[in-house]
PDB file of C-alpha atoms and ligand atoms in Angstrom:
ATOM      1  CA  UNK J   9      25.417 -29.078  22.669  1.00  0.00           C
ATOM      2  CA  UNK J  10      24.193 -25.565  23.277  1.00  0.00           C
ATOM      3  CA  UNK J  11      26.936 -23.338  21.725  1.00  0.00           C
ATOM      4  CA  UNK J  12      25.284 -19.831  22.932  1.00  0.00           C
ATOM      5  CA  UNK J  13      22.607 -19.122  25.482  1.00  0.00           C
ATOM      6  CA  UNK J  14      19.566 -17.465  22.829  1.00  0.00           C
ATOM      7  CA  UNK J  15      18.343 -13.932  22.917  1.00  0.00           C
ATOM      8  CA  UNK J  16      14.434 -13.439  23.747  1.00  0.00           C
ATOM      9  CA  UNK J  17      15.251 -10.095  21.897  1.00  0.00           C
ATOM     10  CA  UNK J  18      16.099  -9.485  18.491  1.00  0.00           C
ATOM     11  CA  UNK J  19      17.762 -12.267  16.679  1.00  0.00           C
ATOM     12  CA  UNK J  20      21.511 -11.446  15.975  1.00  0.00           C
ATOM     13  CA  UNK J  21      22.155 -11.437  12.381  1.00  0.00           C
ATOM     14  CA  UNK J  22      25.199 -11.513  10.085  1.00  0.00           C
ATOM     15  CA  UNK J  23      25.769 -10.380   7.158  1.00  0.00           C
ATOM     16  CA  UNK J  24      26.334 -12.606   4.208  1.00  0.00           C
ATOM     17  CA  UNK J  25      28.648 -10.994   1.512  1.00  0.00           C
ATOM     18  CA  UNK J  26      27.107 -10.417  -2.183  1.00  0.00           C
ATOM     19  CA  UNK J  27      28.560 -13.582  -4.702  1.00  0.00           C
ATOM     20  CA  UNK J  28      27.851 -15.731  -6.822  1.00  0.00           C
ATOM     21  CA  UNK J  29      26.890 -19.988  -6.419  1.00  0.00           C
ATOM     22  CA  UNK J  30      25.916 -22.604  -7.905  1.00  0.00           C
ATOM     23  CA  UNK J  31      21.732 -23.155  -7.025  1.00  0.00           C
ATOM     24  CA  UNK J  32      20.378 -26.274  -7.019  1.00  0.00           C
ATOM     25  CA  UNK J  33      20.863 -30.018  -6.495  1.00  0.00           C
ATOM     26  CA  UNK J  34      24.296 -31.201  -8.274  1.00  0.00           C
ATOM     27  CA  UNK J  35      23.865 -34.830  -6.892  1.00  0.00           C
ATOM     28  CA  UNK J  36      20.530 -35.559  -8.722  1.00  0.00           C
ATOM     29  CA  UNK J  37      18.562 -36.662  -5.054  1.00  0.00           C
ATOM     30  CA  UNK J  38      16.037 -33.963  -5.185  1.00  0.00           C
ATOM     31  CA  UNK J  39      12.463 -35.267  -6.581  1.00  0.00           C
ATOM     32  CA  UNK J  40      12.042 -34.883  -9.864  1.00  0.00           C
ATOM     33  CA  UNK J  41       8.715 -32.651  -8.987  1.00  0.00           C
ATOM     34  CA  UNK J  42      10.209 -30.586  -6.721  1.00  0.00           C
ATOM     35  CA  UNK J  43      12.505 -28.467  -9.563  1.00  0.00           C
ATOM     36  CA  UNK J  44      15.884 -29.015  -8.071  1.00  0.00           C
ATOM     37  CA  UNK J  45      17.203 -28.849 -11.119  1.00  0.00           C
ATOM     38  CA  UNK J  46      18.999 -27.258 -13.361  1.00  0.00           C
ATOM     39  CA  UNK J  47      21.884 -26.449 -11.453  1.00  0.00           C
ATOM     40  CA  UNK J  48      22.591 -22.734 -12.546  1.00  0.00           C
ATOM     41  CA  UNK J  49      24.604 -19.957 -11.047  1.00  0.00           C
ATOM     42  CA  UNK J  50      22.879 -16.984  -9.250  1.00  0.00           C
ATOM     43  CA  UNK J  51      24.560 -13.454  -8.181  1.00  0.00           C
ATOM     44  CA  UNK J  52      23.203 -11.948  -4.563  1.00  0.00           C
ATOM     45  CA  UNK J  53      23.835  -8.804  -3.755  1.00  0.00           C
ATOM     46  CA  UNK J  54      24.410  -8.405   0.203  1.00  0.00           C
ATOM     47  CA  UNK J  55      22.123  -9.165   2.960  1.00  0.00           C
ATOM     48  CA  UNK J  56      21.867  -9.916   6.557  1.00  0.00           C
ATOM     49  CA  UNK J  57      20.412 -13.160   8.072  1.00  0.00           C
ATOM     50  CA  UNK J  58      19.646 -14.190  11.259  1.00  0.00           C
ATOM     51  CA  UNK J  59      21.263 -16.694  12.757  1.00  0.00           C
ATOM     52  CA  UNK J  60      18.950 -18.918  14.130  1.00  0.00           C
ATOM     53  CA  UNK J  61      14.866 -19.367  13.369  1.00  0.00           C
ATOM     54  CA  UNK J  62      12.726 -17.057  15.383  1.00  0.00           C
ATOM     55  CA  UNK J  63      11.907 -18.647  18.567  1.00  0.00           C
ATOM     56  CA  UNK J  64       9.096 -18.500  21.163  1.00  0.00           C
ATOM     57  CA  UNK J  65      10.151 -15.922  23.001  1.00  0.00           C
ATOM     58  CA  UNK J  66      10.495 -13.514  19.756  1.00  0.00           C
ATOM     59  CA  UNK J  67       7.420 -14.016  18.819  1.00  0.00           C
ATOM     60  CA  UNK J  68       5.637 -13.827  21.845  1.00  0.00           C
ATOM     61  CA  UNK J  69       6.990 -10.301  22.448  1.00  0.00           C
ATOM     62  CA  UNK J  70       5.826  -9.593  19.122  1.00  0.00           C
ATOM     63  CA  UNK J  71       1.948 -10.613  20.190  1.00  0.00           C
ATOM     64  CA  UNK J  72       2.220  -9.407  23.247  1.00  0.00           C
ATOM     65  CA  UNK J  73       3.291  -5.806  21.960  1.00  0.00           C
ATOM     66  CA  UNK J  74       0.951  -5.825  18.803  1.00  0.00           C
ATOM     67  CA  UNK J  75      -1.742  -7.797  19.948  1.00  0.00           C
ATOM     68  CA  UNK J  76      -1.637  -9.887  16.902  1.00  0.00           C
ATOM     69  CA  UNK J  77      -3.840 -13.193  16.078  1.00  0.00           C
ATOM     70  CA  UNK J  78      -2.542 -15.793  14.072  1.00  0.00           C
ATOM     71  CA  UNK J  79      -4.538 -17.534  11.353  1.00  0.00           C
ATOM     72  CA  UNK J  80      -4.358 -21.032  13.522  1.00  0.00           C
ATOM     73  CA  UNK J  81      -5.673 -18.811  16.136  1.00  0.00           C
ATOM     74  CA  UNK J  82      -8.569 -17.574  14.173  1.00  0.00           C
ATOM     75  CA  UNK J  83      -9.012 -21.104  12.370  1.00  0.00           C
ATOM     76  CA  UNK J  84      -9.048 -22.466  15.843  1.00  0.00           C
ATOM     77  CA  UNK J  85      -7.061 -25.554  15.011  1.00  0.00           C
ATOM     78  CA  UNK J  86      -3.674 -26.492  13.789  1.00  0.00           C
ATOM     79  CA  UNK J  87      -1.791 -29.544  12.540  1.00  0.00           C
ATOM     80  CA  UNK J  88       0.412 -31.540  14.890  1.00  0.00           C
ATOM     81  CA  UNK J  89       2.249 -34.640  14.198  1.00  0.00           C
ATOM     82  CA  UNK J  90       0.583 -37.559  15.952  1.00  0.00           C
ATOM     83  CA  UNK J  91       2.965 -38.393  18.189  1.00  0.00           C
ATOM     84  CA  UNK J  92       3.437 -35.044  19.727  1.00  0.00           C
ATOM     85  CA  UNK J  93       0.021 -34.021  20.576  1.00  0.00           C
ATOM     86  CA  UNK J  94      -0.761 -32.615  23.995  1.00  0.00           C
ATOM     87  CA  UNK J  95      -4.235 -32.542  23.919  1.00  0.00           C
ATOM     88  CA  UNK J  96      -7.465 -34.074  25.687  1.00  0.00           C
ATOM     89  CA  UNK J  97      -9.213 -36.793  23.079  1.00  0.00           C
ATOM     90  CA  UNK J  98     -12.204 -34.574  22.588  1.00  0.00           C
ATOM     91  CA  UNK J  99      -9.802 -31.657  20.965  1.00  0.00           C
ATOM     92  CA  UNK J 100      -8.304 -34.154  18.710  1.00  0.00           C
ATOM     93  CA  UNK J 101     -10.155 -33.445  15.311  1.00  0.00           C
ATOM     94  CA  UNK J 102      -9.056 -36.502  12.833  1.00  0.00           C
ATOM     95  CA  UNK J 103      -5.501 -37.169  10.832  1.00  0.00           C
ATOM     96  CA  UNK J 104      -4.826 -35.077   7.449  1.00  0.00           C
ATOM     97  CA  UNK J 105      -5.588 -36.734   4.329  1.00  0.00           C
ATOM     98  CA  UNK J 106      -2.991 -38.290   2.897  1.00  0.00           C
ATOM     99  CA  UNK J 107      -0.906 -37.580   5.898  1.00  0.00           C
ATOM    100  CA  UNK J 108      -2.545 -39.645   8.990  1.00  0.00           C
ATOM    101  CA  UNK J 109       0.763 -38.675  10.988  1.00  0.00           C
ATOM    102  CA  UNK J 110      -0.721 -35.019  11.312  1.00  0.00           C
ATOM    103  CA  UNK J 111      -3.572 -34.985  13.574  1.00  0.00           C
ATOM    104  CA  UNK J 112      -5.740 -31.291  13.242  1.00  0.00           C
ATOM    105  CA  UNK J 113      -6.020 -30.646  17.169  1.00  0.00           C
ATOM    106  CA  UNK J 114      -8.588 -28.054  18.653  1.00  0.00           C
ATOM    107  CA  UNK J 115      -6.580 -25.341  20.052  1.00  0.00           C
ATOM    108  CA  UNK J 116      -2.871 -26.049  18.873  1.00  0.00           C
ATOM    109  CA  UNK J 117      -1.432 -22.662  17.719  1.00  0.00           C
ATOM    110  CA  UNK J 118       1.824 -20.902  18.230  1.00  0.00           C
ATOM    111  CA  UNK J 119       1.353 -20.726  21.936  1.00  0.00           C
ATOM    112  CA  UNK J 120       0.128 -24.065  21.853  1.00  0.00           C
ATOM    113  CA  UNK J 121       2.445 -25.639  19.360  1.00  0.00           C
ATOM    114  CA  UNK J 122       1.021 -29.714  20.399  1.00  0.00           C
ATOM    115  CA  UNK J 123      -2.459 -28.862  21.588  1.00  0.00           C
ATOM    116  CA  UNK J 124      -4.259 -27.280  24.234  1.00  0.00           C
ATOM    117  CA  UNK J 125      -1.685 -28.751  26.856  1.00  0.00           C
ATOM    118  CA  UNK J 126       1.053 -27.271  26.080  1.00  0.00           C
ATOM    119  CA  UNK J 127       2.619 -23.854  26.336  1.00  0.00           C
ATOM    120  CA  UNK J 128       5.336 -21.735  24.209  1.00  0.00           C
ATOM    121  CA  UNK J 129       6.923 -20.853  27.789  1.00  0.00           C
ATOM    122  CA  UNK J 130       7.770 -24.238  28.725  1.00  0.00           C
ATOM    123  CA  UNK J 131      10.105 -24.180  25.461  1.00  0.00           C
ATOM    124  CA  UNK J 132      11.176 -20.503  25.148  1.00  0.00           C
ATOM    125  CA  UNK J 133      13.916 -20.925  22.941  1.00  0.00           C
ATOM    126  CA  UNK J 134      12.245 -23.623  20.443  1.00  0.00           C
ATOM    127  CA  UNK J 135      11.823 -22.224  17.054  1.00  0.00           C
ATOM    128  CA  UNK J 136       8.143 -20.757  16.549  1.00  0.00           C
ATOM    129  CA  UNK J 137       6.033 -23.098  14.843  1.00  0.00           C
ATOM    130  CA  UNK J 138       2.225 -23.143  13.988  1.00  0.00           C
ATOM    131  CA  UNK J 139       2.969 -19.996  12.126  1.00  0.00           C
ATOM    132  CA  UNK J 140       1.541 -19.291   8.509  1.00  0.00           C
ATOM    133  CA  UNK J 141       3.795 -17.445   5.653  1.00  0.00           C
ATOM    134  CA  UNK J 142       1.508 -14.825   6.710  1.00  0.00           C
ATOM    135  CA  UNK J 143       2.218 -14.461  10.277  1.00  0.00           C
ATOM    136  CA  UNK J 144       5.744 -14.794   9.098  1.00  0.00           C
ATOM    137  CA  UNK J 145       5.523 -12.025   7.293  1.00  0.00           C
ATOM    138  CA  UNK J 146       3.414  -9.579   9.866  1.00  0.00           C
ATOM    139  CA  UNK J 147       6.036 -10.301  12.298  1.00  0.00           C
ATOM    140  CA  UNK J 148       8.803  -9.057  10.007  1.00  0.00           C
ATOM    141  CA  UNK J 149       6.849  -6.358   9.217  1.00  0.00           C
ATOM    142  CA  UNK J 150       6.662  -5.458  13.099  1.00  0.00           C
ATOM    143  CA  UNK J 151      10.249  -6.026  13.252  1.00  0.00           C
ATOM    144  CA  UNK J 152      11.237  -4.235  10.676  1.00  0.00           C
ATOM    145  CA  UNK J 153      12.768  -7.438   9.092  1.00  0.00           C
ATOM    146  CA  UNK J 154      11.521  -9.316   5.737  1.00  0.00           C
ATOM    147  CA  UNK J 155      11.605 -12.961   4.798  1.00  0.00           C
ATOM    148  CA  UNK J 156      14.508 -14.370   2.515  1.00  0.00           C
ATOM    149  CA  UNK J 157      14.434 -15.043  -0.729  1.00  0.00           C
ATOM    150  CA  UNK J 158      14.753 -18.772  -1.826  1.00  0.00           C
ATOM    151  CA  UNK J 159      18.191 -17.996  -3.559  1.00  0.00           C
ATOM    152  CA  UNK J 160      19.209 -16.106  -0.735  1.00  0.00           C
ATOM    153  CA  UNK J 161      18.176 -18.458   1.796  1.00  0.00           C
ATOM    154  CA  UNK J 162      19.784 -21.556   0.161  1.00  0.00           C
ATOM    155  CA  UNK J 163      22.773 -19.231  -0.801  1.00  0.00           C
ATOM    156  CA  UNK J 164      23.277 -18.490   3.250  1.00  0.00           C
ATOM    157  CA  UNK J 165      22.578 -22.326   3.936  1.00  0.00           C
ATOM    158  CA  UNK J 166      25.389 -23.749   1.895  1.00  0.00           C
ATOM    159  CA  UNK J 167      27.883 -21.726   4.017  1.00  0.00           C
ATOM    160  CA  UNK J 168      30.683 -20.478   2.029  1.00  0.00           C
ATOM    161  CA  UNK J 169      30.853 -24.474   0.553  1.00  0.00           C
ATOM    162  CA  UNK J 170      30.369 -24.971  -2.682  1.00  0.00           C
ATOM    163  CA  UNK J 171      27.441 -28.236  -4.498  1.00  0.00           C
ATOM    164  CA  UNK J 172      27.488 -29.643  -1.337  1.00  0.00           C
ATOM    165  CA  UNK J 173      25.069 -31.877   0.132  1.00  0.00           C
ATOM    166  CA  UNK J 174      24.197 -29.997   3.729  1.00  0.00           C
ATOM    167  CA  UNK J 175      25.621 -27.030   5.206  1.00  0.00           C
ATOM    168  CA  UNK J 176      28.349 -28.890   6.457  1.00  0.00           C
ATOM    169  CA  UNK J 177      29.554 -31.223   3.422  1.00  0.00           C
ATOM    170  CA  UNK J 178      28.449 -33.695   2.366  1.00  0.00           C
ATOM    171  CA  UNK J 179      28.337 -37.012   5.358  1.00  0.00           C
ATOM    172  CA  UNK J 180      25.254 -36.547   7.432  1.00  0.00           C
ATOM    173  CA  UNK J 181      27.456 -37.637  10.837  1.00  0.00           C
ATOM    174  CA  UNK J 182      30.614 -35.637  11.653  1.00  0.00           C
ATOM    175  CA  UNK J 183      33.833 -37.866  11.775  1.00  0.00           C
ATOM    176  CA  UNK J 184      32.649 -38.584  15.493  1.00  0.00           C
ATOM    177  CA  UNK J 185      29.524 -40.055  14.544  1.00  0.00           C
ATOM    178  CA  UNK J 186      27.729 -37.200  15.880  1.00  0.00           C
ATOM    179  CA  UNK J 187      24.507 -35.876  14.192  1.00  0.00           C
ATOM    180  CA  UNK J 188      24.697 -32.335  12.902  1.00  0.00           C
ATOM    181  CA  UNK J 189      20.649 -31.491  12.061  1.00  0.00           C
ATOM    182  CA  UNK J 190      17.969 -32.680  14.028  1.00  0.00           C
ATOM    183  CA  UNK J 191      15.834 -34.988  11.634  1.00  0.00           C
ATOM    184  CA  UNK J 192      14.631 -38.800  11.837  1.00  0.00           C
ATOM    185  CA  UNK J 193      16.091 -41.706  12.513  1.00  0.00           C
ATOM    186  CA  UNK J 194      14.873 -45.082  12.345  1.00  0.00           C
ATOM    187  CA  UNK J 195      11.023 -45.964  10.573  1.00  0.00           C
ATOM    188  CA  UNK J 196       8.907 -43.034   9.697  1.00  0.00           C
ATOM    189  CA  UNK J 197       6.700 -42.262  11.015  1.00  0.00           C
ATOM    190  CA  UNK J 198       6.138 -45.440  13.646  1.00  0.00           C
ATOM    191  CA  UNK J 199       9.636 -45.194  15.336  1.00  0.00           C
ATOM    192  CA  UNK J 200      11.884 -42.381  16.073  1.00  0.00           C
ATOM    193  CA  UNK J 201      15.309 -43.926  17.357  1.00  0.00           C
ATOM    194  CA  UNK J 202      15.887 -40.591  18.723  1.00  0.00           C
ATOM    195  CA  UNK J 203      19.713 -40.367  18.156  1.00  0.00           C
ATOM    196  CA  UNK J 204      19.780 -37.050  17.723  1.00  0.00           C
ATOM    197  CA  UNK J 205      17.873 -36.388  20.893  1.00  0.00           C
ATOM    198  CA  UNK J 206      15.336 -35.167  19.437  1.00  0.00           C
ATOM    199  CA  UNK J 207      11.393 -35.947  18.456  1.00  0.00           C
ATOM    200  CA  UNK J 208      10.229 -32.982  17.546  1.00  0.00           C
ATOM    201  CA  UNK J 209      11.732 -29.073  17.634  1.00  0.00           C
ATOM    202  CA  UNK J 210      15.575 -28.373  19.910  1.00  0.00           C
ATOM    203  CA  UNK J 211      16.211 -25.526  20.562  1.00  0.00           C
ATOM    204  CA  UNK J 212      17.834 -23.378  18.668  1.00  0.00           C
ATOM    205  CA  UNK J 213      21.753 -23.507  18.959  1.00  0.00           C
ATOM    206  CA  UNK J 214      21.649 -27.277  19.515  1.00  0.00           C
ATOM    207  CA  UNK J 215      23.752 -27.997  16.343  1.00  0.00           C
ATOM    208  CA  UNK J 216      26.862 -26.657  15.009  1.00  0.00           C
ATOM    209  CA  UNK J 217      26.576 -24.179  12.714  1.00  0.00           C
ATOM    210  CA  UNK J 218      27.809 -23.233   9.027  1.00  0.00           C
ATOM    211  CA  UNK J 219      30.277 -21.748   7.628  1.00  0.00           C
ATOM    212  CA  UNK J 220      28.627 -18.621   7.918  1.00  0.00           C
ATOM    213  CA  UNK J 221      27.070 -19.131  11.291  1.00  0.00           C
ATOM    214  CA  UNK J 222      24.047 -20.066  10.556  1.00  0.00           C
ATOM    215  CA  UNK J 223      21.934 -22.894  13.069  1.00  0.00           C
ATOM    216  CA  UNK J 224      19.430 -25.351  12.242  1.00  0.00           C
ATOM    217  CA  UNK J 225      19.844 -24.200   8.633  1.00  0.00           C
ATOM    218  CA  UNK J 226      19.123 -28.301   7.898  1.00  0.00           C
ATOM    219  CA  UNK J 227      16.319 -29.704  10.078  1.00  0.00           C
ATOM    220  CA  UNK J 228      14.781 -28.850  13.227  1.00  0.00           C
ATOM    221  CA  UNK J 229      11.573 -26.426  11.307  1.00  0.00           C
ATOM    222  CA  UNK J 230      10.963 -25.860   7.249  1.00  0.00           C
ATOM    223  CA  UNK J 231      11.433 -22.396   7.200  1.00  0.00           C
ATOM    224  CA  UNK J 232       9.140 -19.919   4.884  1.00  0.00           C
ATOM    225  CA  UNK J 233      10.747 -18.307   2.327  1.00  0.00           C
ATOM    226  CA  UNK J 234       9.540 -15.237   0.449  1.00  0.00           C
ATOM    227  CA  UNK J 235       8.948 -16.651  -3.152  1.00  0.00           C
ATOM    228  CA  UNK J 236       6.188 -18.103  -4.881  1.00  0.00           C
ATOM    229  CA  UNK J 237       7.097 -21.942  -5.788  1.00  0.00           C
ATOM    230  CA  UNK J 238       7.425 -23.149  -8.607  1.00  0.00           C
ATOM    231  CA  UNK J 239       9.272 -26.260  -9.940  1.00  0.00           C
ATOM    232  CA  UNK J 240       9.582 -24.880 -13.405  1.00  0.00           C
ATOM    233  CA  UNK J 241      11.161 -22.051 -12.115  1.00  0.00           C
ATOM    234  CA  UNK J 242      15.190 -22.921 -12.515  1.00  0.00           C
ATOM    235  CA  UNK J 243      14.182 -23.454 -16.193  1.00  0.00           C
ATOM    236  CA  UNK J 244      14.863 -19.617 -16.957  1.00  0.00           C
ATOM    237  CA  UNK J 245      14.814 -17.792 -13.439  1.00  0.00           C
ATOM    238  CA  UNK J 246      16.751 -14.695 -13.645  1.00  0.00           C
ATOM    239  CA  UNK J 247      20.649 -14.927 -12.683  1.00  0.00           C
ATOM    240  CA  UNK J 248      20.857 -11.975 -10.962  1.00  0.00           C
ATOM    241  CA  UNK J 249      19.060 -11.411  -7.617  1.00  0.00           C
ATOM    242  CA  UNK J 250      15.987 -14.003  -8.695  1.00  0.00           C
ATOM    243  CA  UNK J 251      12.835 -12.978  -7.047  1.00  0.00           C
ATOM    244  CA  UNK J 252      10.523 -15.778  -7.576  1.00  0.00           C
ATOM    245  CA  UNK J 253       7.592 -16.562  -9.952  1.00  0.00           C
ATOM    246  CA  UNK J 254       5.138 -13.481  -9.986  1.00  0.00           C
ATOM    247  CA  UNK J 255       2.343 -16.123  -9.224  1.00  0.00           C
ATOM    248  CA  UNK J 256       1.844 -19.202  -7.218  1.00  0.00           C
ATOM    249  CA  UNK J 257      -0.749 -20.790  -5.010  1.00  0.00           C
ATOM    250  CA  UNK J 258       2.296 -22.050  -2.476  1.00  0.00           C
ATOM    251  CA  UNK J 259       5.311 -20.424  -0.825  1.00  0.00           C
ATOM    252  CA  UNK J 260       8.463 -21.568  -0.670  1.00  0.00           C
ATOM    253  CA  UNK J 261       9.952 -23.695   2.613  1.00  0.00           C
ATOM    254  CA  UNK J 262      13.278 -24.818   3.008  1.00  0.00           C
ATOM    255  CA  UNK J 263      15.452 -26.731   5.338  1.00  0.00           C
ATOM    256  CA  UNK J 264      13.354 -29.478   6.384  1.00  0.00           C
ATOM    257  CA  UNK J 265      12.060 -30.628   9.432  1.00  0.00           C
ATOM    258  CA  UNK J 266      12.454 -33.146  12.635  1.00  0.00           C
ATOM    259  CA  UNK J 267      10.346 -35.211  10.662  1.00  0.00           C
ATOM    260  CA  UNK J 268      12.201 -35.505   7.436  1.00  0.00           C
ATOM    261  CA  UNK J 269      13.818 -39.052   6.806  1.00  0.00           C
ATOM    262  CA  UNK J 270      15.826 -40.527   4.079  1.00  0.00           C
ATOM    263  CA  UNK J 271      12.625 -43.083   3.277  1.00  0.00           C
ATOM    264  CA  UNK J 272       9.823 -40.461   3.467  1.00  0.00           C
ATOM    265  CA  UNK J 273      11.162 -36.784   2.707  1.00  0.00           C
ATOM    266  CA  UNK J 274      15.076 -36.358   1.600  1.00  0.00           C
ATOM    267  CA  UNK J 275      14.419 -32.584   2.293  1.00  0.00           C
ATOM    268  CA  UNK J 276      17.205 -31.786   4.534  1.00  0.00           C
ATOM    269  CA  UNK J 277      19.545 -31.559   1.766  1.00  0.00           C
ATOM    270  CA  UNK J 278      20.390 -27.538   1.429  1.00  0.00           C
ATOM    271  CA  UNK J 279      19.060 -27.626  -2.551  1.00  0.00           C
ATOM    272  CA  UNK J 280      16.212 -29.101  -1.303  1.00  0.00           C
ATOM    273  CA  UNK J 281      12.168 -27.487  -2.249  1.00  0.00           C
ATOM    274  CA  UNK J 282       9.225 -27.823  -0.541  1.00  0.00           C
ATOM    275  CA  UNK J 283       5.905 -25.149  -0.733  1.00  0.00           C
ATOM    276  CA  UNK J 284       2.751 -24.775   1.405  1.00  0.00           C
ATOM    277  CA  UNK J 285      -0.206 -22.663   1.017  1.00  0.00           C
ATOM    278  CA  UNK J 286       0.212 -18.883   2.788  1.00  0.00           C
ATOM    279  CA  UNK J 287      -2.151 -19.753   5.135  1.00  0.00           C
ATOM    280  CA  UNK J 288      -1.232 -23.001   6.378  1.00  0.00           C
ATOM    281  CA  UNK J 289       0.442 -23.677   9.781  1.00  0.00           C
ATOM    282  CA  UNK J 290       2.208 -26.990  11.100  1.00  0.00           C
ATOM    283  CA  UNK J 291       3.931 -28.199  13.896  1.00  0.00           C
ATOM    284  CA  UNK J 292       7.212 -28.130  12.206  1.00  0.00           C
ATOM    285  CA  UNK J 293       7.443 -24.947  10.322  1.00  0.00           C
ATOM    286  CA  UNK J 294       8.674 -21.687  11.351  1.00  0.00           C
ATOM    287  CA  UNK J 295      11.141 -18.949   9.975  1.00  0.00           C
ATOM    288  CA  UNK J 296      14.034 -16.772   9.956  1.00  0.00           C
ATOM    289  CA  UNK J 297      13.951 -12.947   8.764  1.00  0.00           C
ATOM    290  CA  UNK J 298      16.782 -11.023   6.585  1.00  0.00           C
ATOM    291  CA  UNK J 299      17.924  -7.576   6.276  1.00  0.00           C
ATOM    292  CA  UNK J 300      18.777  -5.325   3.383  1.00  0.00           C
ATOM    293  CA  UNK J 301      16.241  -4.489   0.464  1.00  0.00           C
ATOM    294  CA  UNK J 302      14.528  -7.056  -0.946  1.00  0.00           C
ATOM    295  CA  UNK J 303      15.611  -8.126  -4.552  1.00  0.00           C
TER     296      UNK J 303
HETATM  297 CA1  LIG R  16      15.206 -35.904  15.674  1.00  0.00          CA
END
């Protein structure tokens, strides 16, 4: 299912008209502590969005031009889920607390996205991953790019559709039975049915995509956003533009990831929230940059 061969260069972009929509989760799915709630209606001005995450070959032009480290580079370790890891036994630090599926492996970074033993050229056109919100943000900075707001990105993800579910409607199969986001099926995290093709990252392009043209808006990588989180924050956020909270210890991610399941994290759905620390880095989060001021 690859739609488009991918550009090592600059992403392509569109441009998403300014509007108004309805944020938030009108089905009543999200978690209660994630804030998906109150539904309320934001106005965006315009903006541009790229149409896929950034991949591998993006952002190795951007380290091999700058010379930049990332911080699982300089941390000298990154997390990768457990049954992913390329890595000799030695380089294989322990499982996360609270998340034994995550193993912190010696030597997994962006270049390295499952350990030591692998290599961002064998998967070019994967979406970058073991990136923190702040390598996200020094490669937009290089690229003259910026990260999206939360309201914009969920505003892009819904795709001209209105309180839907995903950014296709609302089934998770198309009438053909064919999946349209790369996520988990069967038991998390012990058995991946693979019916999607997928056990961890596709490449980019490999689903259909929105309304708008956006791919891999649901699935594939979480993608950083520029906001703070906070749940608390549809309470009284601004209508107009919202920037985020002012303060925060975690940034915003959106979309969900190859390991997202119905039974463990329901945070495919486009309203969905999810926040990690600025300088954290996983094997299933990445980004995609925007154009225009920021709000
Ligand atoms: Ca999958």
């Amino acid at each position: 299912m690859d739609f488009q061969p991918s550009s090592s260069r600059a992403n392509d972009d569109v441009l998403i008209p300014a509007g108004t929509f309805e944020m938030g989760d009108s089905f009543s799915e999200g978690y209660p502590s994630d804030g998906e709630q109150p539904v309320h209606p934001v106005f965006l001005d315009s903006f541009r969005i790229d149409v896929t995450a950034v991949t591998n070959a993006q952002f190795a032009e951007f380290t091999e031009t700058t010379g930049y480290r990332t911080e699982s580079e300089i941390f000298g370790s990154s997390a990768v889920f457990y049954l992913a890891v390329r890595a000799h036994p030695s380089d294989i630090l322990g499982p996360a607390q609270g998340a034994p599926w995550w193993f912190n492996v010696r030597g997994a970074d962006w270049a390295h996205p499952s350990g030591p033993d692998s290599h961002w050229s064998d998967i070019p056109d994967h979406p970058v991953v073991q990136v923190s919100w702040n390598d996200a943000q020094a490669y937009c900075r290089w690229a003259s790019r910026r990260l999206l707001t939360e309201a914009e990105w969920e505003y892009a993800a819904r795709g001209r559709l209105h309180n839907r579910r995903y950014p296709w409607g609302d089934e998770l199969l198309d009438a053909d039975g064919h999946h349209q986001c790369n996520i988990w099926q069967g038991t998390f995290p012990t058995q991946n049915l693979l019916d999607d093709g997928y056990l961890t990252t596709s490449p980019v392009r490999s689903f259909p995509p929105n309304g708008h043209g956006l791919f891999e808006a649901s699935g594939n990588v979480w993608e950083w956003c520029n906001d703070w989180f906070l749940p608390k924050y549809y309470r009284n956020s601004p209508d107009r533009n919202p920037p985020g909270p002012t303060i925060g210890e975690g940034r915003v991610m959106r979309g969900g990831s190859y390991l997202c399941h119905e039974s463990y994290c329901n945070r495919y759905r486009v309203a969905a929230r999810s926040a990690n620390t600025p300088d954290s880095a996983s094997g299933n989060c990445g980004f995609r940059t925007a154009g225009g001021p920021l709000a």
